[in-house]
Amino acid sequence: MGSGERAIRELHTTWIDAVNAGDLVRLLTLMADDVVFLNPGRPPFGRDGFPVGFSAAHEQSRIRCISELEEVVIVGEVAYTLCRDSISVTPRAGGEATKLAGHRITIYRKQPDGRWLLARDANTLSQVAS
């Protein structure tokens, strides 16, 4: 495994750890200014739209994501990952957890300083039947 792939794998792990911790500040440092997120059932949104939804979700629920990388590809200054995600969303007020699962593809761009940042992210998460 080369240094680029190692950096992408570490970034992926850092992202998932920050999601699970509810660490919005950390997540914002990992995304490009022109990032675009594609989620089922809602229009594309960017960096400006991320904090409100993320914070609201973490205020209302405990979120636990497990993400298994299936593929890492690097071509020059661009990389992508394909992963399988399983998410458990448990209401803080009590109640049953909602389970989501699906695939996610993430595109990263290498910055002039050598860091990789998340540039595009699209998922196929849907509710898992109980």
Coordinates of N, CA, C and O in Angstrom, one line a residue:
M1 N 0.9 -1.2 0.0 CA 0.0 0.0 0.0 C 0.9 1.2 0.0 O 1.8 1.4 0.8
G2 N 0.6 2.1 -0.9 CA 1.4 3.3 -1.1 C 1.0 4.4 -0.1 O 0.0 4.3 0.6
S3 N 1.7 5.5 0.0 CA 1.4 6.5 1.0 C 0.1 7.2 0.7 O -0.6 7.7 1.6
G4 N -0.2 7.4 -0.6 CA -1.5 8.0 -1.0 C -2.7 7.2 -0.5 O -3.6 7.7 0.1
E5 N -2.6 5.9 -0.7 CA -3.7 5.0 -0.3 C -3.8 5.0 1.3 O -4.9 5.0 1.8
R6 N -2.7 5.0 1.9 CA -2.6 5.0 3.4 C -3.3 6.3 3.9 O -4.1 6.3 4.8
A7 N -3.0 7.4 3.2 CA -3.6 8.7 3.6 C -5.1 8.7 3.4 O -5.8 9.2 4.3
I8 N -5.6 8.1 2.3 CA -7.0 8.1 2.1 C -7.7 7.2 3.1 O -8.7 7.5 3.7
R9 N -7.1 6.0 3.4 CA -7.7 5.1 4.4 C -7.7 5.8 5.8 O -8.7 5.7 6.5
E10 N -6.7 6.5 6.1 CA -6.7 7.3 7.4 C -7.7 8.4 7.4 O -8.4 8.6 8.5
L11 N -7.9 9.1 6.3 CA -8.9 10.1 6.2 C -10.3 9.5 6.4 O -11.1 10.1 7.1
H12 N -10.5 8.4 5.8 CA -11.8 7.7 5.9 C -12.1 7.3 7.3 O -13.2 7.6 7.8
T13 N -11.1 6.8 8.0 CA -11.3 6.4 9.4 C -11.5 7.6 10.3 O -12.4 7.6 11.2
T14 N -10.8 8.7 10.0 CA -10.9 9.9 10.8 C -12.3 10.5 10.6 O -13.0 11.0 11.5
W15 N -12.8 10.4 9.4 CA -14.2 10.9 9.0 C -15.2 10.2 9.8 O -16.1 10.7 10.5
I16 N -15.2 8.8 9.8 CA -16.1 8.0 10.5 C -16.1 8.2 12.0 O -17.1 8.3 12.7
D17 N -14.9 8.3 12.5 CA -14.7 8.6 14.0 C -15.3 9.9 14.4 O -16.0 10.0 15.4
A18 N -15.1 10.9 13.5 CA -15.7 12.3 13.8 C -17.2 12.2 13.7 O -17.9 12.9 14.5
V19 N -17.8 11.5 12.7 CA -19.2 11.3 12.6 C -19.8 10.7 13.9 O -20.7 11.2 14.5
N20 N -19.1 9.6 14.3 CA -19.6 8.9 15.5 C -19.5 9.8 16.8 O -20.3 9.7 17.7
A21 N -18.5 10.7 16.8 CA -18.3 11.5 18.0 C -19.1 12.8 17.9 O -19.2 13.6 18.9
G22 N -19.8 13.0 16.8 CA -20.5 14.3 16.6 C -19.6 15.5 16.5 O -20.0 16.6 16.8
D23 N -18.4 15.3 16.0 CA -17.4 16.3 15.9 C -17.4 17.1 14.6 O -16.7 16.9 13.7
L24 N -18.4 18.1 14.6 CA -18.6 18.9 13.4 C -17.3 19.7 13.1 O -17.0 19.8 11.9
V25 N -16.6 20.2 14.0 CA -15.5 21.1 13.7 C -14.4 20.2 13.0 O -13.8 20.7 12.0
R26 N -14.2 19.0 13.4 CA -13.2 18.1 12.8 C -13.7 17.8 11.3 O -12.9 17.8 10.4
L27 N -15.0 17.5 11.2 CA -15.5 17.2 9.8 C -15.3 18.3 8.9 O -14.9 18.1 7.7
L28 N -15.5 19.5 9.3 CA -15.3 20.7 8.4 C -13.9 20.8 7.9 O -13.6 21.3 6.8
T29 N -12.9 20.4 8.8 CA -11.5 20.5 8.3 C -11.1 19.4 7.3 O -10.1 19.5 6.7
L30 N -12.0 18.4 7.1 CA -11.7 17.3 6.2 C -12.4 17.5 4.9 O -12.2 16.6 4.0
M31 N -13.2 18.6 4.7 CA -13.9 18.7 3.4 C -13.4 20.0 2.7 O -13.1 21.0 3.3
A32 N -13.5 19.9 1.4 CA -13.1 21.0 0.5 C -14.2 22.1 0.6 O -15.3 21.8 0.9
D33 N -13.8 23.3 0.3 CA -14.8 24.4 0.3 C -15.9 24.2 -0.6 O -17.0 24.6 -0.3
D34 N -15.7 23.5 -1.8 CA -16.8 23.3 -2.8 C -17.4 21.9 -2.7 O -17.9 21.4 -3.7
V35 N -17.3 21.3 -1.5 CA -17.8 19.9 -1.4 C -19.3 19.8 -1.7 O -20.0 20.8 -1.6
V36 N -19.7 18.7 -2.3 CA -21.1 18.4 -2.6 C -21.5 17.1 -2.0 O -20.8 16.1 -2.2
F37 N -22.6 17.0 -1.3 CA -23.2 15.8 -0.8 C -24.4 15.4 -1.5 O -25.3 16.3 -1.7
L38 N -24.6 14.2 -1.8 CA -25.8 13.7 -2.5 C -26.4 12.6 -1.6 O -25.7 11.6 -1.3
N39 N -27.6 12.9 -1.1 CA -28.2 11.9 -0.2 C -29.6 11.6 -0.7 O -30.3 12.5 -1.3
P40 N -30.1 10.4 -0.6 CA -31.4 10.0 -1.1 C -32.5 10.9 -0.5 O -32.5 11.2 0.6
G41 N -33.4 11.3 -1.4 CA -34.5 12.1 -1.0 C -34.3 13.5 -0.7 O -35.3 14.2 -0.2
R42 N -33.2 14.1 -1.0 CA -33.0 15.5 -0.8 C -32.1 16.1 -1.9 O -31.3 15.3 -2.5
P43 N -32.2 17.4 -2.2 CA -31.3 17.9 -3.2 C -29.9 18.0 -2.8 O -29.6 18.0 -1.5
P44 N -29.0 18.1 -3.7 CA -27.5 18.2 -3.4 C -27.3 19.4 -2.4 O -28.0 20.4 -2.5
F45 N -26.4 19.3 -1.5 CA -26.0 20.4 -0.7 C -24.5 20.5 -0.5 O -23.8 19.5 -0.7
G46 N -24.0 21.6 -0.1 CA -22.6 21.8 0.1 C -22.2 22.0 1.5 O -22.9 21.7 2.5
R47 N -21.0 22.6 1.7 CA -20.4 22.9 3.0 C -21.4 23.7 3.9 O -21.5 23.5 5.1
D48 N -22.0 24.7 3.3 CA -22.9 25.6 4.1 C -24.1 24.9 4.6 O -24.6 25.2 5.7
G49 N -24.6 23.8 3.9 CA -25.8 23.1 4.3 C -25.5 21.9 5.3 O -26.4 21.4 5.9
F50 N -24.2 21.6 5.4 CA -23.8 20.4 6.2 C -24.0 20.6 7.7 O -24.6 19.8 8.4
P51 N -23.5 21.7 8.3 CA -23.6 21.9 9.8 C -25.0 21.8 10.4 O -25.2 21.1 11.4
V52 N -26.0 22.4 9.8 CA -27.3 22.4 10.4 C -27.9 21.0 10.4 O -28.4 20.6 11.5
G53 N -27.8 20.3 9.3 CA -28.4 18.9 9.3 C -27.6 18.0 10.3 O -28.2 17.2 11.0
F54 N -26.3 18.1 10.2 CA -25.4 17.2 11.1 C -25.7 17.5 12.6 O -25.9 16.6 13.3
S55 N -25.7 18.8 12.9 CA -25.9 19.1 14.3 C -27.3 18.7 14.8 O -27.5 18.2 15.9
A56 N -28.3 18.9 14.0 CA -29.7 18.5 14.4 C -29.8 17.0 14.6 O -30.4 16.6 15.5
A57 N -29.2 16.3 13.7 CA -29.2 14.8 13.8 C -28.6 14.4 15.1 O -29.1 13.5 15.8
H58 N -27.4 15.0 15.4 CA -26.7 14.5 16.7 C -27.4 15.1 17.9 O -27.3 14.4 19.0
E59 N -28.1 16.1 17.8 CA -28.9 16.6 19.0 C -30.1 15.7 19.3 O -30.4 15.5 20.5
Q60 N -30.7 15.2 18.3 CA -31.9 14.3 18.4 C -31.6 12.9 18.6 O -32.4 12.1 19.2
S61 N -30.4 12.4 18.2 CA -30.1 11.0 18.2 C -28.7 10.7 18.5 O -27.8 11.5 18.2
R62 N -28.4 9.5 18.9 CA -27.1 8.9 19.0 C -26.8 8.2 17.7 O -27.6 7.3 17.3
I63 N -25.8 8.5 17.0 CA -25.5 7.9 15.7 C -24.2 7.1 15.8 O -23.2 7.6 16.3
R64 N -24.3 5.9 15.3 CA -23.2 5.0 15.2 C -23.1 4.5 13.8 O -24.0 3.8 13.3
C65 N -21.9 4.8 13.2 CA -21.7 4.3 11.8 C -20.5 3.4 11.8 O -19.5 3.6 12.4
I66 N -20.7 2.3 11.1 CA -19.6 1.3 10.8 C -19.5 1.4 9.3 O -20.4 1.2 8.5
S67 N -18.2 1.6 8.8 CA -18.0 1.8 7.4 C -16.8 0.9 7.0 O -15.7 1.0 7.5
E68 N -17.1 0.0 6.0 CA -16.1 -0.9 5.5 C -15.7 -0.5 4.1 O -16.5 -0.5 3.2
L69 N -14.4 -0.1 4.0 CA -13.9 0.2 2.7 C -13.8 -1.0 1.8 O -13.2 -2.0 2.2
E70 N -14.3 -0.9 0.6 CA -14.3 -2.0 -0.3 C -13.3 -1.7 -1.4 O -12.8 -2.6 -2.1
E71 N -13.0 -0.4 -1.7 CA -12.2 0.0 -2.8 C -11.6 1.3 -2.5 O -12.2 2.2 -2.1
V72 N -10.3 1.5 -2.9 CA -9.6 2.8 -2.8 C -8.8 2.9 -4.2 O -8.0 2.0 -4.5
V73 N -9.1 3.9 -4.9 CA -8.5 4.1 -6.2 C -7.9 5.6 -6.2 O -8.7 6.5 -5.9
I74 N -6.7 5.7 -6.6 CA -6.1 7.0 -6.7 C -5.6 7.2 -8.2 O -4.8 6.3 -8.7
V75 N -5.9 8.3 -8.8 CA -5.5 8.7 -10.1 C -5.0 10.1 -10.1 O -5.8 11.0 -10.0
G76 N -3.7 10.2 -10.0 CA -3.1 11.6 -9.9 C -3.5 12.3 -8.6 O -3.3 11.8 -7.5
E77 N -4.2 13.4 -8.8 CA -4.6 14.3 -7.6 C -6.0 14.0 -7.2 O -6.6 14.8 -6.4
V78 N -6.7 13.0 -7.7 CA -8.0 12.6 -7.4 C -8.1 11.2 -6.9 O -7.4 10.3 -7.5
A79 N -8.9 10.9 -5.9 CA -9.1 9.5 -5.4 C -10.5 9.3 -5.2 O -11.3 10.2 -5.0
Y80 N -10.9 8.0 -5.2 CA -12.3 7.7 -4.7 C -12.3 6.4 -3.9 O -11.4 5.6 -4.0
T81 N -13.3 6.4 -3.0 CA -13.5 5.2 -2.2 C -14.9 4.7 -2.4 O -15.8 5.5 -2.7
L82 N -15.0 3.4 -2.3 CA -16.4 2.8 -2.3 C -16.4 2.0 -1.0 O -15.5 1.3 -0.6
C83 N -17.5 2.2 -0.2 CA -17.6 1.6 1.1 C -19.0 1.1 1.3 O -19.9 1.6 0.7
R84 N -19.1 0.2 2.2 CA -20.4 -0.3 2.7 C -20.6 0.3 4.1 O -19.8 0.0 5.0
D85 N -21.7 1.0 4.3 CA -22.0 1.7 5.6 C -23.2 1.0 6.3 O -24.2 0.7 5.6
S86 N -23.1 0.9 7.6 CA -24.2 0.5 8.4 C -24.4 1.5 9.5 O -23.4 1.8 10.2
I87 N -25.5 2.1 9.7 CA -25.7 3.2 10.6 C -26.9 2.8 11.5 O -28.0 2.4 11.1
S88 N -26.7 3.1 12.8 CA -27.8 3.0 13.8 C -28.0 4.4 14.3 O -27.1 5.1 14.8
V89 N -29.3 4.8 14.3 CA -29.8 6.1 14.8 C -30.7 5.8 15.9 O -31.9 5.4 15.7
T90 N -30.3 6.1 17.2 CA -31.1 5.9 18.3 C -31.6 7.2 18.9 O -30.8 8.1 19.3
P91 N -32.9 7.4 19.0 CA -33.4 8.7 19.5 C -32.9 8.9 21.0 O -33.0 8.0 21.8
R92 N -32.4 10.1 21.3 CA -32.0 10.4 22.6 C -33.2 10.4 23.6 O -33.0 10.2 24.8
A93 N -34.4 10.7 23.1 CA -35.6 10.7 24.0 C -36.0 9.3 24.3 O -37.0 9.1 25.1
G94 N -35.4 8.3 23.7 CA -35.8 6.9 23.9 C -36.5 6.3 22.7 O -37.0 7.1 21.9
G95 N -36.6 5.0 22.7 CA -37.2 4.4 21.5 C -36.2 3.5 20.8 O -35.1 3.4 21.1
E96 N -36.8 2.8 19.8 CA -36.0 1.9 19.0 C -35.1 2.6 18.0 O -35.4 3.7 17.5
A97 N -34.0 2.0 17.8 CA -33.0 2.5 16.8 C -33.5 2.3 15.4 O -34.1 1.2 15.2
T98 N -33.2 3.2 14.6 CA -33.5 3.0 13.1 C -32.1 2.5 12.5 O -31.1 3.1 12.8
K99 N -32.2 1.5 11.7 CA -31.0 1.0 11.1 C -31.0 1.3 9.6 O -32.0 1.2 8.9
L100 N -29.9 1.9 9.1 CA -29.7 2.2 7.7 C -28.5 1.4 7.2 O -27.6 1.2 7.9
A101 N -28.5 1.1 5.9 CA -27.4 0.5 5.3 C -27.3 0.8 3.8 O -28.4 1.1 3.2
G102 N -26.2 0.7 3.3 CA -26.0 1.0 1.8 C -24.6 1.3 1.5 O -23.7 1.2 2.3
H103 N -24.3 1.6 0.2 CA -23.0 1.9 -0.2 C -22.8 3.4 -0.3 O -23.8 4.2 -0.4
R104 N -21.6 3.8 -0.3 CA -21.2 5.2 -0.4 C -20.0 5.3 -1.3 O -19.0 4.5 -1.1
I105 N -20.0 6.3 -2.2 CA -18.8 6.6 -3.0 C -18.4 8.0 -2.6 O -19.2 8.9 -2.5
T106 N -17.1 8.2 -2.3 CA -16.5 9.5 -1.9 C -15.4 9.8 -2.8 O -14.5 8.9 -3.1
I107 N -15.3 11.0 -3.3 CA -14.3 11.5 -4.1 C -13.4 12.5 -3.3 O -14.0 13.4 -2.7
Y108 N -12.1 12.3 -3.4 CA -11.2 13.2 -2.7 C -10.3 13.9 -3.7 O -10.0 13.4 -4.7
R109 N -9.9 15.1 -3.3 CA -8.9 15.9 -4.1 C -7.7 16.2 -3.3 O -7.8 16.6 -2.1
K110 N -6.5 16.0 -3.9 CA -5.3 16.3 -3.2 C -5.0 17.8 -3.3 O -5.2 18.4 -4.4
Q111 N -4.7 18.4 -2.2 CA -4.5 19.8 -2.1 C -3.0 20.2 -2.4 O -2.2 19.3 -2.3
P112 N -2.7 21.4 -2.7 CA -1.3 21.8 -3.0 C -0.4 21.5 -1.8 O 0.8 21.2 -2.0
D113 N -0.9 21.5 -0.6 CA -0.1 21.2 0.6 C 0.1 19.7 0.9 O 0.7 19.3 1.9
G114 N -0.5 18.9 0.0 CA -0.4 17.4 0.1 C -1.5 16.7 0.9 O -1.6 15.5 0.8
R115 N -2.4 17.5 1.5 CA -3.5 16.9 2.2 C -4.6 16.5 1.2 O -4.8 17.1 0.2
W116 N -5.3 15.4 1.6 CA -6.5 15.0 0.8 C -7.7 15.5 1.5 O -7.8 15.5 2.7
L117 N -8.7 16.1 0.7 CA -10.0 16.5 1.3 C -11.1 15.9 0.6 O -11.1 15.7 -0.6
L118 N -12.2 15.7 1.3 CA -13.4 15.2 0.7 C -14.0 16.2 -0.2 O -14.2 17.4 0.2
A119 N -14.3 15.9 -1.4 CA -14.8 16.8 -2.4 C -16.3 16.5 -2.9 O -17.0 17.4 -3.1
R120 N -16.6 15.2 -2.9 CA -17.9 14.8 -3.3 C -18.2 13.5 -2.5 O -17.4 12.7 -2.3
D121 N -19.5 13.4 -2.2 CA -19.9 12.2 -1.4 C -21.4 11.8 -1.8 O -22.2 12.7 -1.7
A122 N -21.6 10.6 -2.1 CA -23.0 10.2 -2.5 C -23.2 8.8 -1.9 O -22.3 7.9 -1.8
N123 N -24.4 8.6 -1.3 CA -24.7 7.4 -0.7 C -26.1 6.8 -1.1 O -26.9 7.5 -1.6
T124 N -26.2 5.5 -0.9 CA -27.5 4.8 -1.2 C -28.1 4.3 0.1 O -28.8 3.3 0.0
L125 N -27.9 5.0 1.2 CA -28.4 4.5 2.5 C -29.9 4.4 2.4 O -30.6 5.3 2.0
S126 N -30.5 3.3 2.9 CA -31.9 3.2 3.1 C -32.2 2.4 4.4 O -31.3 1.7 4.9
Q127 N -33.4 2.5 4.9 CA -33.7 1.8 6.1 C -33.7 0.3 5.9 O -34.2 -0.2 4.9
V128 N -33.2 -0.4 6.9 CA -33.1 -1.8 6.9 C -34.4 -2.3 7.5 O -34.8 -1.9 8.6
A129 N -35.0 -3.3 6.9 CA -36.3 -3.8 7.4 C -36.0 -4.6 8.7 O -35.0 -5.3 8.8
S130 N -36.8 -4.4 9.7 CA -36.6 -5.1 11.0 C -37.1 -6.5 11.0 O -37.9 -6.9 10.3

